[in-house]
Amino acid sequence: MGFLRRLLEIALPPLPSQKPAPAPPTGPMLSSRLQENLLRIGKEFGSSPDILVRDFQIGAAGGVPAGIVHSDGLADKAIVQQVMMRALMLDVREFRSGEAPLAPGELPAFLRQTLLTVSEMREAHTLYEVCDAVLSGDTALFVDGYPQAFIVGTRGWKDRGIPEPQTETVIRGPRDGFTETLRSNTMLIRRRIKDTKLRLEMMKIGRVSKTDIGIMFIEGIAEERVIQEVRRRLRSIDIDAILESGYIEELIQDEALTPFPTMANTERPDVAAAGLLEGRVAIIVDGTPFVLLVPCLFNEFYMSAEDYYERADISTGIRYLRLVCFFIALIGPSAYIAITTFHQEMLPTELLIGLASSREGIPFPAFIEALIMEVIFEILREAGVRMPRMVGQAMSIVGALVLGQAAIQAGLVSPAMVIVVSLTAITNFVIPHYSMAISVRMLRFVFMALAAGFGLFGILFGVIFLIQHLCSLYSFGVPYMAPYAPMIPGDIKDSFLGRLSWKRMSTRPKFFSRNKARQKNGGGDPS
């Protein structure tokens, strides 16, 4: 019934767009007295040395008393000194030379329209608004006699530039990747989607960290129900800090009791842009280069960005290779355990004699033998990740060779088991997405235990239960196993079973998009 209900919800007409209303100002209101505001700011920050407070007079001596507050390292000092301080203390005399003093209430318009040459300026009326702005890199300007602060956009902290993605490398394709700066990430997406319907909504999550979170989608393509569900789940988060997008993923995912990821993450702007064009919603978290994409499907974790930059026949062949590697990585050791323990009659006589002779003198059953080698490989893999890059790569390769040979010579494992476990480890690296590769590694141990207890029947039971579990999962209302369960023939044109050419992929995925048409015709045919 739950499955039918979700299908009906998706099939129903979308509700009108409902953007979250801005929250009213909260917290203590600012005073019209300059010194009182500056003292309250200093007390709020505990006189921290990186919070710079300076009072001065607009128009130098005899001018209006004013003060600025900004964070050292987060605000661009060049903008603060050259654009703000110089304009307020010196340039204002040129603008107002020979003119009557400003009447009460005229200063805000004069600052915004004439004096300060900045693109972003707004007013804040509460102490909390000012503190949030200062901690975000903006500068707060206080003027004596005005019960509000003028927030000037001066963000200018240092970042590491636009790097090349580390976890999603390709031979052919863009080389730029997301960074830890939210605005840089939104810029990288807008470079690829130059459309006025690309929407960005901002919110802050975390009582202490107040992390900036961005929601990006293309209006008219993304399903309105998915957008509203993303907003609802994000607004329901009540936590002290969000330091990485993994926090968000775990807090808003559909199903917690599953080893499979139900939200995709990427550090490639082209992958995020492609997801938005299909009707997905991107969740961008300030402070991490990993962007979340929802909804996501199971078969997407076996696709690479490079699949869409090569010819369709090549991409299809590579996807079939990944599918074979998935099954080897999942049930390779368990199949070996089951056959050598319970079903020796399935092996040719020569192979059976060879395996029996290689296991002569091995004190452990096949399950313990495989468990030892798998644990050793997992230790080497984890150590290689945590150590410096060059040292870690060398240690992983050399360590695997040395320990494997030493285990054979010591009579702990057979050569055939080393080959099986090594092949399993290599095929696991073929899976493009790290989060899915980890899930396969975890499930491998479950299938090994089933094979040790029940042979091939245990593996078959595990596969049936796994398929049932996958079919029960949803990602923001979308069936996780679509387009296979439920069967959507039109969407199989782009799945881990293959990809058609761009000329024949004229529609977007059915469950993601309100606007199904991707292109009106194939185009590009030679005349």
Short mmCIF file of C-alpha atoms in Angstrom, two decimals:
data_model
loop_
_atom_site.label_atom_id
_atom_site.label_comp_id
_atom_site.label_asym_id
_atom_site.label_seq_id
_atom_site.Cartn_x
_atom_site.Cartn_y
_atom_site.Cartn_z
CA MET A 1 0.00 0.00 0.00
CA GLY A 2 2.85 2.36 0.77
CA PHE A 3 4.28 1.76 -2.68
CA LEU A 4 0.94 2.55 -4.39
CA ARG A 5 0.47 5.64 -2.22
CA ARG A 6 3.86 7.02 -3.27
CA LEU A 7 3.08 6.37 -6.94
CA LEU A 8 -0.21 8.26 -6.59
CA GLU A 9 1.54 11.16 -4.87
CA ILE A 10 4.01 11.44 -7.73
CA ALA A 11 1.28 11.14 -10.39
CA LEU A 12 -0.94 13.86 -8.87
CA PRO A 13 -0.62 17.44 -10.18
CA PRO A 14 2.03 19.46 -8.35
CA LEU A 15 1.04 21.95 -5.71
CA PRO A 16 1.77 25.65 -6.19
CA SER A 17 5.26 26.74 -5.31
CA GLN A 18 5.64 27.57 -1.63
CA LYS A 19 8.90 29.22 -0.76
CA PRO A 20 9.77 29.42 2.92
CA ALA A 21 8.84 32.78 4.41
CA PRO A 22 11.72 34.77 5.84
CA ALA A 23 11.89 34.55 9.61
CA PRO A 24 11.10 37.76 11.49
CA PRO A 25 13.95 39.45 13.34
CA THR A 26 14.60 37.89 16.73
CA GLY A 27 16.80 38.82 19.66
CA PRO A 28 17.57 42.11 21.38
CA MET A 29 16.97 45.18 19.25
CA LEU A 30 19.79 47.62 18.53
CA SER A 31 19.98 50.97 20.28
CA SER A 32 20.20 54.37 18.62
CA ARG A 33 23.28 55.16 20.77
CA LEU A 34 26.55 54.21 19.06
CA GLN A 35 28.66 53.44 22.13
CA GLU A 36 25.98 51.23 23.63
CA ASN A 37 25.85 49.15 20.45
CA LEU A 38 29.64 48.80 20.28
CA LEU A 39 29.82 47.77 23.94
CA ARG A 40 27.12 45.16 23.44
CA ILE A 41 28.97 43.78 20.41
CA GLY A 42 32.21 43.57 22.37
CA LYS A 43 30.47 41.83 25.25
CA GLU A 44 28.74 39.39 22.91
CA PHE A 45 32.05 38.31 21.36
CA GLY A 46 33.90 38.32 24.67
CA SER A 47 36.49 40.86 23.47
CA SER A 48 37.90 38.32 20.98
CA PRO A 49 41.03 39.74 19.31
CA ASP A 50 39.93 38.69 15.81
CA ILE A 51 36.73 40.77 16.07
CA LEU A 52 37.84 44.29 15.19
CA VAL A 53 35.80 47.25 16.46
CA ARG A 54 36.66 50.82 15.47
CA ASP A 55 34.84 54.07 16.06
CA PHE A 56 35.37 57.18 13.93
CA GLN A 57 33.51 60.19 12.57
CA ILE A 58 31.88 60.34 9.17
CA GLY A 59 33.49 63.26 7.40
CA ALA A 60 36.50 63.32 9.81
CA ALA A 61 36.53 65.92 12.61
CA GLY A 62 33.13 67.35 13.49
CA GLY A 63 31.22 64.66 11.61
CA VAL A 64 28.66 62.13 12.71
CA PRO A 65 30.03 59.52 15.17
CA ALA A 66 30.08 56.02 13.67
CA GLY A 67 31.75 52.65 14.15
CA ILE A 68 32.45 49.46 12.22
CA VAL A 69 32.74 45.83 13.32
CA HIS A 70 34.28 43.07 11.21
CA SER A 71 36.14 39.79 11.62
CA ASP A 72 39.85 39.68 10.85
CA GLY A 73 40.46 36.97 8.25
CA LEU A 74 36.86 36.66 7.12
CA ALA A 75 36.38 40.19 5.79
CA ASP A 76 38.37 41.62 2.88
CA LYS A 77 40.55 44.34 4.41
CA ALA A 78 40.93 46.10 1.07
CA ILE A 79 37.18 46.64 0.85
CA VAL A 80 36.94 47.69 4.49
CA GLN A 81 39.79 50.20 4.27
CA GLN A 82 39.55 51.54 0.72
CA VAL A 83 35.84 51.33 0.00
CA MET A 84 34.31 51.91 3.42
CA MET A 85 36.72 53.80 5.68
CA ARG A 86 38.11 56.06 2.98
CA ALA A 87 34.66 56.88 1.66
CA LEU A 88 33.18 57.53 5.09
CA MET A 89 36.06 59.61 6.45
CA LEU A 90 37.37 61.46 3.39
CA ASP A 91 35.25 61.11 0.27
CA VAL A 92 32.06 62.16 2.03
CA ARG A 93 33.44 65.70 2.33
CA GLU A 94 33.73 65.95 -1.43
CA PHE A 95 30.19 64.70 -1.98
CA ARG A 96 28.72 67.06 0.62
CA SER A 97 30.97 70.07 -0.05
CA GLY A 98 28.92 73.25 0.07
CA GLU A 99 25.68 71.41 0.80
CA ALA A 100 23.45 71.55 3.82
CA PRO A 101 23.85 68.83 6.46
CA LEU A 102 21.82 65.68 5.96
CA ALA A 103 18.41 65.73 7.55
CA PRO A 104 17.55 63.00 10.07
CA GLY A 105 16.69 59.83 8.19
CA GLU A 106 18.51 60.76 4.96
CA LEU A 107 21.80 59.04 5.83
CA PRO A 108 20.78 55.45 4.92
CA ALA A 109 19.76 56.47 1.40
CA PHE A 110 22.90 58.61 1.02
CA LEU A 111 25.14 55.72 2.05
CA ARG A 112 23.41 53.23 -0.21
CA GLN A 113 22.88 55.38 -3.31
CA THR A 114 25.83 57.75 -3.31
CA LEU A 115 28.72 57.06 -0.98
CA LEU A 116 29.47 53.35 -0.60
CA THR A 117 30.41 51.66 -3.87
CA VAL A 118 29.59 48.11 -2.84
CA SER A 119 27.20 45.69 -4.52
CA GLU A 120 25.69 44.27 -1.32
CA MET A 121 24.26 46.35 1.49
CA ARG A 122 21.34 45.75 3.82
CA GLU A 123 20.05 46.79 7.23
CA ALA A 124 20.00 44.80 10.47
CA HIS A 125 17.88 45.68 13.47
CA THR A 126 18.85 43.05 16.04
CA LEU A 127 22.08 42.14 17.78
CA TYR A 128 21.90 38.54 16.54
CA GLU A 129 21.60 39.65 12.91
CA VAL A 130 24.74 41.74 13.30
CA CYS A 131 26.68 38.91 14.93
CA ASP A 132 25.68 36.46 12.21
CA ALA A 133 26.73 38.92 9.52
CA VAL A 134 30.11 39.62 11.13
CA LEU A 135 30.81 35.90 11.55
CA SER A 136 29.94 35.39 7.88
CA GLY A 137 32.59 37.90 6.77
CA ASP A 138 30.44 41.01 6.36
CA THR A 139 31.09 44.36 8.05
CA ALA A 140 28.57 46.09 10.30
CA LEU A 141 28.41 49.90 10.19
CA PHE A 142 26.82 51.72 13.15
CA VAL A 143 25.88 55.40 13.03
CA ASP A 144 25.04 57.38 16.14
CA GLY A 145 21.36 58.24 16.26
CA TYR A 146 20.20 55.34 14.07
CA PRO A 147 18.71 52.20 15.67
CA GLN A 148 19.95 49.90 12.94
CA ALA A 149 23.24 48.64 11.53
CA PHE A 150 24.22 48.75 7.88
CA ILE A 151 25.61 45.39 6.78
CA VAL A 152 28.13 45.76 3.95
CA GLY A 153 29.18 42.72 1.93
CA THR A 154 32.94 42.38 2.51
CA ARG A 155 33.45 38.61 2.47
CA GLY A 156 36.96 37.83 1.34
CA TRP A 157 38.54 34.89 3.15
CA LYS A 158 41.22 32.81 1.49
CA ASP A 159 40.37 29.50 -0.15
CA ARG A 160 42.34 26.88 -2.04
CA GLY A 161 41.10 27.82 -5.48
CA ILE A 162 39.32 25.54 -7.93
CA PRO A 163 40.86 22.07 -7.53
CA GLU A 164 40.61 18.90 -9.60
CA PRO A 165 38.19 16.34 -8.11
CA GLN A 166 39.99 13.71 -6.06
CA THR A 167 37.32 11.01 -5.77
CA GLU A 168 35.73 11.18 -9.24
CA THR A 169 38.60 11.28 -11.70
CA VAL A 170 37.95 11.00 -15.43
CA ILE A 171 40.09 10.72 -18.56
CA ARG A 172 37.80 12.92 -20.63
CA GLY A 173 35.76 15.68 -19.08
CA PRO A 174 36.01 18.91 -17.05
CA ARG A 175 38.81 19.13 -14.50
CA ASP A 176 37.30 21.67 -12.10
CA GLY A 177 35.79 20.60 -8.80
CA PHE A 178 33.82 22.03 -5.92
CA THR A 179 35.59 23.79 -3.06
CA GLU A 180 34.80 24.48 0.59
CA THR A 181 33.28 27.89 -0.31
CA LEU A 182 29.56 27.86 -1.01
CA ARG A 183 29.59 30.86 -3.36
CA SER A 184 32.35 29.32 -5.46
CA ASN A 185 30.27 26.17 -5.78
CA THR A 186 27.14 28.01 -6.86
CA MET A 187 29.26 29.93 -9.38
CA LEU A 188 30.57 26.68 -10.89
CA ILE A 189 27.01 25.45 -11.37
CA ARG A 190 25.75 28.73 -12.84
CA ARG A 191 28.63 28.69 -15.33
CA ARG A 192 27.11 25.53 -16.76
CA ILE A 193 23.40 26.40 -16.48
CA LYS A 194 22.89 29.95 -17.74
CA ASP A 195 19.15 29.99 -17.19
CA THR A 196 17.05 32.43 -15.20
CA LYS A 197 14.96 29.53 -13.86
CA LEU A 198 17.92 28.15 -11.90
CA ARG A 199 16.90 28.94 -8.33
CA LEU A 200 19.04 29.23 -5.21
CA GLU A 201 17.48 29.32 -1.74
CA MET A 202 19.60 29.92 1.36
CA MET A 203 19.11 28.93 4.98
CA LYS A 204 21.23 28.53 8.10
CA ILE A 205 21.35 25.27 10.06
CA GLY A 206 23.12 24.70 13.37
CA ARG A 207 22.47 26.52 16.62
CA VAL A 208 26.20 27.12 17.13
CA SER A 209 27.81 26.78 13.70
CA LYS A 210 25.00 28.57 11.77
CA THR A 211 26.20 26.86 8.60
CA ASP A 212 25.02 28.30 5.30
CA ILE A 213 23.01 25.76 3.29
CA GLY A 214 22.01 26.32 -0.33
CA ILE A 215 19.20 24.57 -2.21
CA MET A 216 19.51 24.70 -6.01
CA PHE A 217 16.95 23.50 -8.54
CA ILE A 218 15.57 24.46 -11.93
CA GLU A 219 12.05 25.79 -11.68
CA GLY A 220 9.74 24.05 -14.12
CA ILE A 221 11.92 20.93 -14.32
CA ALA A 222 12.26 19.76 -10.71
CA GLU A 223 9.18 18.20 -9.10
CA GLU A 224 7.56 20.68 -6.73
CA ARG A 225 6.84 17.94 -4.19
CA VAL A 226 10.51 17.02 -4.04
CA ILE A 227 11.48 20.67 -3.53
CA GLN A 228 8.97 21.11 -0.72
CA GLU A 229 10.09 17.87 0.91
CA VAL A 230 13.73 19.01 0.84
CA ARG A 231 12.75 22.32 2.46
CA ARG A 232 10.67 20.57 5.10
CA ARG A 233 13.38 18.10 6.08
CA LEU A 234 16.09 20.75 6.22
CA ARG A 235 13.94 23.08 8.34
CA SER A 236 13.23 20.22 10.76
CA ILE A 237 16.94 19.77 11.59
CA ASP A 238 17.79 20.92 15.12
CA ILE A 239 21.48 20.36 15.85
CA ASP A 240 24.32 22.40 17.28
CA ALA A 241 26.59 22.28 14.21
CA ILE A 242 26.79 21.14 10.59
CA LEU A 243 30.43 20.67 9.60
CA GLU A 244 30.03 18.55 6.46
CA SER A 245 27.31 17.46 4.07
CA GLY A 246 27.44 13.99 5.63
CA TYR A 247 25.61 15.46 8.64
CA ILE A 248 22.78 16.59 6.36
CA GLU A 249 22.72 13.27 4.51
CA GLU A 250 22.31 11.26 7.69
CA LEU A 251 19.73 13.60 9.20
CA ILE A 252 17.32 13.78 6.24
CA GLN A 253 17.76 10.41 4.51
CA ASP A 254 14.65 8.29 3.98
CA GLU A 255 15.88 5.08 5.58
CA ALA A 256 18.56 4.88 8.25
CA LEU A 257 18.62 1.07 8.59
CA THR A 258 20.18 0.32 5.22
CA PRO A 259 23.77 -0.06 4.06
CA PHE A 260 22.97 1.66 0.77
CA PRO A 261 23.22 5.44 0.26
CA THR A 262 19.88 6.99 -0.65
CA MET A 263 21.41 10.39 -1.43
CA ALA A 264 24.11 10.96 -4.01
CA ASN A 265 27.13 13.14 -3.31
CA THR A 266 29.56 14.58 -5.82
CA GLU A 267 32.46 17.00 -5.99
CA ARG A 268 32.09 17.53 -9.76
CA PRO A 269 30.11 20.60 -10.97
CA ASP A 270 29.26 18.88 -14.26
CA VAL A 271 27.62 15.99 -12.39
CA ALA A 272 25.62 18.41 -10.23
CA ALA A 273 24.54 20.40 -13.30
CA ALA A 274 23.48 17.22 -15.10
CA GLY A 275 21.45 16.20 -12.05
CA LEU A 276 19.69 19.58 -11.94
CA LEU A 277 18.88 19.30 -15.65
CA GLU A 278 17.23 15.94 -14.97
CA GLY A 279 15.03 17.42 -12.24
CA ARG A 280 17.05 16.75 -9.12
CA VAL A 281 17.65 19.14 -6.22
CA ALA A 282 21.20 20.02 -5.12
CA ILE A 283 21.99 20.68 -1.45
CA ILE A 284 25.18 22.72 -1.06
CA VAL A 285 26.80 22.97 2.37
CA ASP A 286 29.32 25.69 3.13
CA GLY A 287 32.63 24.22 4.26
CA THR A 288 32.69 21.04 2.16
CA PRO A 289 33.33 20.28 -1.53
CA PHE A 290 30.73 17.49 -1.57
CA VAL A 291 27.30 18.49 -2.90
CA LEU A 292 24.24 16.31 -2.27
CA LEU A 293 21.80 15.40 -5.05
CA VAL A 294 18.27 14.12 -4.44
CA PRO A 295 16.43 12.03 -5.39
CA CYS A 296 18.89 9.33 -6.43
CA LEU A 297 18.55 5.80 -7.77
CA PHE A 298 20.50 2.61 -7.20
CA ASN A 299 21.80 2.36 -10.74
CA GLU A 300 23.29 5.87 -10.65
CA PHE A 301 26.05 4.65 -8.36
CA TYR A 302 27.36 2.50 -11.22
CA MET A 303 27.54 5.38 -13.68
CA SER A 304 30.43 7.76 -14.17
CA ALA A 305 30.44 11.29 -15.54
CA GLU A 306 32.74 10.07 -18.30
CA ASP A 307 30.00 7.74 -19.59
CA TYR A 308 28.27 10.75 -21.12
CA TYR A 309 31.41 12.13 -22.76
CA GLU A 310 32.27 8.94 -24.66
CA ARG A 311 30.26 7.26 -27.41
CA ALA A 312 27.19 5.34 -26.33
CA ASP A 313 28.55 1.92 -27.37
CA ILE A 314 31.74 2.41 -25.35
CA SER A 315 29.80 3.63 -22.31
CA THR A 316 27.43 0.66 -22.54
CA GLY A 317 30.31 -1.81 -22.60
CA ILE A 318 31.95 -0.18 -19.59
CA ARG A 319 28.66 -0.25 -17.65
CA TYR A 320 28.30 -3.99 -18.29
CA LEU A 321 31.85 -4.41 -17.02
CA ARG A 322 30.93 -2.53 -13.84
CA LEU A 323 27.87 -4.72 -13.39
CA VAL A 324 30.00 -7.87 -13.60
CA CYS A 325 32.53 -6.38 -11.18
CA PHE A 326 29.70 -5.54 -8.77
CA PHE A 327 28.67 -9.19 -8.52
CA ILE A 328 32.28 -10.37 -8.21
CA ALA A 329 32.96 -7.83 -5.45
CA LEU A 330 29.75 -8.79 -3.65
CA ILE A 331 29.71 -12.60 -3.81
CA GLY A 332 33.14 -13.60 -5.15
CA PRO A 333 34.62 -14.92 -1.86
CA SER A 334 31.27 -16.32 -0.72
CA ALA A 335 30.87 -18.31 -3.97
CA TYR A 336 34.36 -19.75 -3.50
CA ILE A 337 33.55 -20.69 0.11
CA ALA A 338 30.24 -22.32 -0.85
CA ILE A 339 31.64 -24.34 -3.75
CA THR A 340 34.77 -25.57 -1.97
CA THR A 341 32.85 -26.40 1.22
CA PHE A 342 29.48 -27.77 0.09
CA HIS A 343 29.38 -28.14 -3.69
CA GLN A 344 32.67 -29.69 -4.79
CA GLU A 345 30.81 -31.70 -7.46
CA MET A 346 30.39 -28.49 -9.46
CA LEU A 347 34.15 -28.28 -10.12
CA PRO A 348 36.02 -30.17 -12.85
CA THR A 349 38.08 -33.03 -11.45
CA GLU A 350 41.43 -31.48 -12.38
CA LEU A 351 40.53 -28.16 -10.77
CA LEU A 352 39.18 -29.89 -7.67
CA ILE A 353 42.40 -31.90 -7.26
CA GLY A 354 44.48 -28.73 -7.70
CA LEU A 355 42.48 -26.83 -5.09
CA ALA A 356 42.64 -29.75 -2.67
CA SER A 357 46.41 -30.01 -3.04
CA SER A 358 46.85 -26.25 -2.54
CA ARG A 359 44.79 -26.44 0.68
CA GLU A 360 46.81 -29.31 2.05
CA GLY A 361 48.18 -28.29 5.42
CA ILE A 362 45.88 -25.25 5.80
CA PRO A 363 44.57 -25.40 9.40
CA PHE A 364 41.46 -23.24 8.80
CA PRO A 365 38.23 -23.85 6.91
CA ALA A 366 37.62 -21.80 3.78
CA PHE A 367 35.46 -19.25 5.63
CA ILE A 368 38.12 -18.44 8.25
CA GLU A 369 40.74 -18.39 5.51
CA ALA A 370 38.74 -15.86 3.48
CA LEU A 371 37.93 -13.84 6.60
CA ILE A 372 41.63 -13.52 7.47
CA MET A 373 42.55 -12.29 4.00
CA GLU A 374 39.60 -9.90 3.75
CA VAL A 375 40.41 -8.33 7.11
CA ILE A 376 44.07 -7.95 6.10
CA PHE A 377 43.08 -6.24 2.85
CA GLU A 378 40.67 -3.92 4.67
CA ILE A 379 43.41 -2.95 7.12
CA LEU A 380 45.81 -2.22 4.26
CA ARG A 381 43.16 -0.23 2.42
CA GLU A 382 42.32 1.88 5.46
CA ALA A 383 45.98 2.44 6.31
CA GLY A 384 46.69 3.52 2.74
CA VAL A 385 43.91 6.09 2.91
CA ARG A 386 45.05 7.60 6.24
CA MET A 387 48.77 7.80 5.43
CA PRO A 388 50.33 10.47 3.18
CA ARG A 389 49.34 9.88 -0.42
CA MET A 390 52.63 8.69 -1.93
CA VAL A 391 53.53 6.58 1.10
CA GLY A 392 50.01 5.17 1.34
CA GLN A 393 49.92 4.00 -2.28
CA ALA A 394 53.30 2.28 -1.98
CA MET A 395 52.36 0.67 1.34
CA SER A 396 49.04 -0.66 -0.01
CA ILE A 397 50.64 -2.34 -3.02
CA VAL A 398 53.81 -3.62 -1.34
CA GLY A 399 51.95 -4.59 1.84
CA ALA A 400 49.41 -6.67 -0.08
CA LEU A 401 52.13 -8.50 -2.02
CA VAL A 402 54.34 -9.13 1.01
CA LEU A 403 51.55 -10.20 3.37
CA GLY A 404 49.91 -12.39 0.75
CA GLN A 405 53.14 -14.21 -0.02
CA ALA A 406 54.00 -14.51 3.67
CA ALA A 407 50.55 -15.94 4.46
CA ILE A 408 50.97 -18.58 1.75
CA GLN A 409 54.46 -19.56 2.93
CA ALA A 410 53.27 -19.73 6.54
CA GLY A 411 50.49 -22.11 5.54
CA LEU A 412 47.72 -19.83 6.77
CA VAL A 413 45.92 -19.44 3.43
CA SER A 414 45.98 -21.12 0.05
CA PRO A 415 47.19 -19.45 -3.17
CA ALA A 416 43.69 -19.77 -4.65
CA MET A 417 42.20 -17.80 -1.76
CA VAL A 418 44.76 -15.02 -2.23
CA ILE A 419 43.78 -14.82 -5.90
CA VAL A 420 40.05 -14.70 -5.09
CA VAL A 421 40.42 -12.00 -2.42
CA SER A 422 42.78 -9.94 -4.60
CA LEU A 423 40.36 -10.10 -7.54
CA THR A 424 37.53 -9.08 -5.23
CA ALA A 425 39.48 -6.08 -3.95
CA ILE A 426 40.32 -4.95 -7.49
CA THR A 427 36.75 -5.26 -8.75
CA ASN A 428 35.56 -3.20 -5.79
CA PHE A 429 37.62 -0.27 -7.09
CA VAL A 430 35.71 -0.41 -10.39
CA ILE A 431 32.57 0.88 -8.65
CA PRO A 432 32.65 4.64 -9.43
CA HIS A 433 31.14 5.94 -6.18
CA TYR A 434 32.97 5.47 -2.90
CA SER A 435 29.82 5.38 -0.76
CA MET A 436 28.41 2.45 -2.74
CA ALA A 437 31.79 0.67 -2.77
CA ILE A 438 31.81 0.76 1.05
CA SER A 439 28.32 -0.77 1.12
CA VAL A 440 29.45 -3.62 -1.12
CA ARG A 441 32.47 -4.24 1.12
CA MET A 442 30.22 -4.49 4.18
CA LEU A 443 27.73 -6.83 2.53
CA ARG A 444 30.54 -9.08 1.32
CA PHE A 445 31.11 -10.30 4.89
CA VAL A 446 27.38 -11.06 5.29
CA PHE A 447 27.37 -13.20 2.15
CA MET A 448 30.53 -14.98 3.30
CA ALA A 449 28.78 -15.96 6.55
CA LEU A 450 25.70 -17.17 4.64
CA ALA A 451 27.88 -19.22 2.30
CA ALA A 452 29.76 -20.78 5.22
CA GLY A 453 26.51 -21.85 6.84
CA PHE A 454 24.24 -22.77 3.94
CA GLY A 455 26.36 -22.89 0.80
CA LEU A 456 24.90 -21.62 -2.48
CA PHE A 457 21.42 -21.75 -0.94
CA GLY A 458 22.56 -19.18 1.62
CA ILE A 459 23.89 -16.94 -1.15
CA LEU A 460 20.59 -17.29 -3.03
CA PHE A 461 18.64 -16.40 0.12
CA GLY A 462 20.89 -13.37 0.64
CA VAL A 463 20.40 -12.18 -2.94
CA ILE A 464 16.61 -12.52 -2.66
CA PHE A 465 16.55 -10.62 0.63
CA LEU A 466 18.87 -7.95 -0.84
CA ILE A 467 16.61 -7.42 -3.85
CA GLN A 468 13.56 -7.21 -1.59
CA HIS A 469 15.32 -4.67 0.61
CA LEU A 470 16.39 -2.56 -2.38
CA CYS A 471 12.84 -2.56 -3.77
CA SER A 472 11.52 -1.28 -0.41
CA LEU A 473 13.78 1.78 -0.38
CA TYR A 474 12.79 5.27 -1.49
CA SER A 475 14.71 8.46 -2.06
CA PHE A 476 12.50 11.49 -1.39
CA GLY A 477 9.43 9.63 -2.60
CA VAL A 478 11.08 8.07 -5.66
CA PRO A 479 11.49 4.26 -5.77
CA TYR A 480 15.16 3.45 -5.27
CA MET A 481 15.17 0.65 -7.87
CA ALA A 482 13.47 2.64 -10.64
CA PRO A 483 13.35 2.15 -13.60
CA TYR A 484 13.30 -1.61 -12.85
CA ALA A 485 10.92 -1.70 -9.90
CA PRO A 486 8.56 -0.24 -10.91
CA MET A 487 9.38 -0.98 -14.54
CA ILE A 488 9.66 2.18 -16.65
CA PRO A 489 10.75 1.08 -20.15
CA GLY A 490 11.37 4.64 -21.29
CA ASP A 491 13.97 5.25 -18.57
CA ILE A 492 16.00 2.08 -19.16
CA LYS A 493 17.64 3.90 -22.07
CA ASP A 494 20.07 5.35 -19.50
CA SER A 495 20.83 2.81 -16.76
CA PHE A 496 23.56 0.39 -15.72
CA LEU A 497 22.27 -1.89 -18.50
CA GLY A 498 23.51 0.60 -21.06
CA ARG A 499 23.03 4.03 -22.58
CA LEU A 500 21.51 5.11 -25.86
CA SER A 501 23.04 7.88 -27.94
CA TRP A 502 22.13 11.46 -27.15
CA LYS A 503 19.97 11.59 -30.28
CA ARG A 504 17.67 8.95 -28.80
CA MET A 505 17.57 10.27 -25.20
CA SER A 506 14.96 12.94 -25.81
CA THR A 507 13.16 12.73 -22.45
CA ARG A 508 14.14 13.18 -18.83
CA PRO A 509 13.61 10.52 -16.13
CA LYS A 510 9.91 10.09 -15.40
CA PHE A 511 10.02 10.30 -11.60
CA PHE A 512 12.28 13.35 -11.40
CA SER A 513 10.96 15.96 -13.75
CA ARG A 514 7.78 17.89 -14.44
CA ASN A 515 9.08 18.81 -17.91
CA LYS A 516 9.83 15.49 -19.62
CA ALA A 517 11.14 16.86 -22.93
CA ARG A 518 14.93 17.13 -23.08
CA GLN A 519 15.16 17.86 -26.81
CA LYS A 520 12.61 18.24 -29.59
CA ASN A 521 14.51 16.12 -32.08
CA GLY A 522 17.76 14.23 -32.39
CA GLY A 523 19.37 16.90 -34.55
CA GLY A 524 22.87 16.81 -35.88
CA ASP A 525 22.09 14.35 -38.69
CA PRO A 526 24.37 14.70 -41.71
CA SER A 527 22.59 16.18 -44.68
#
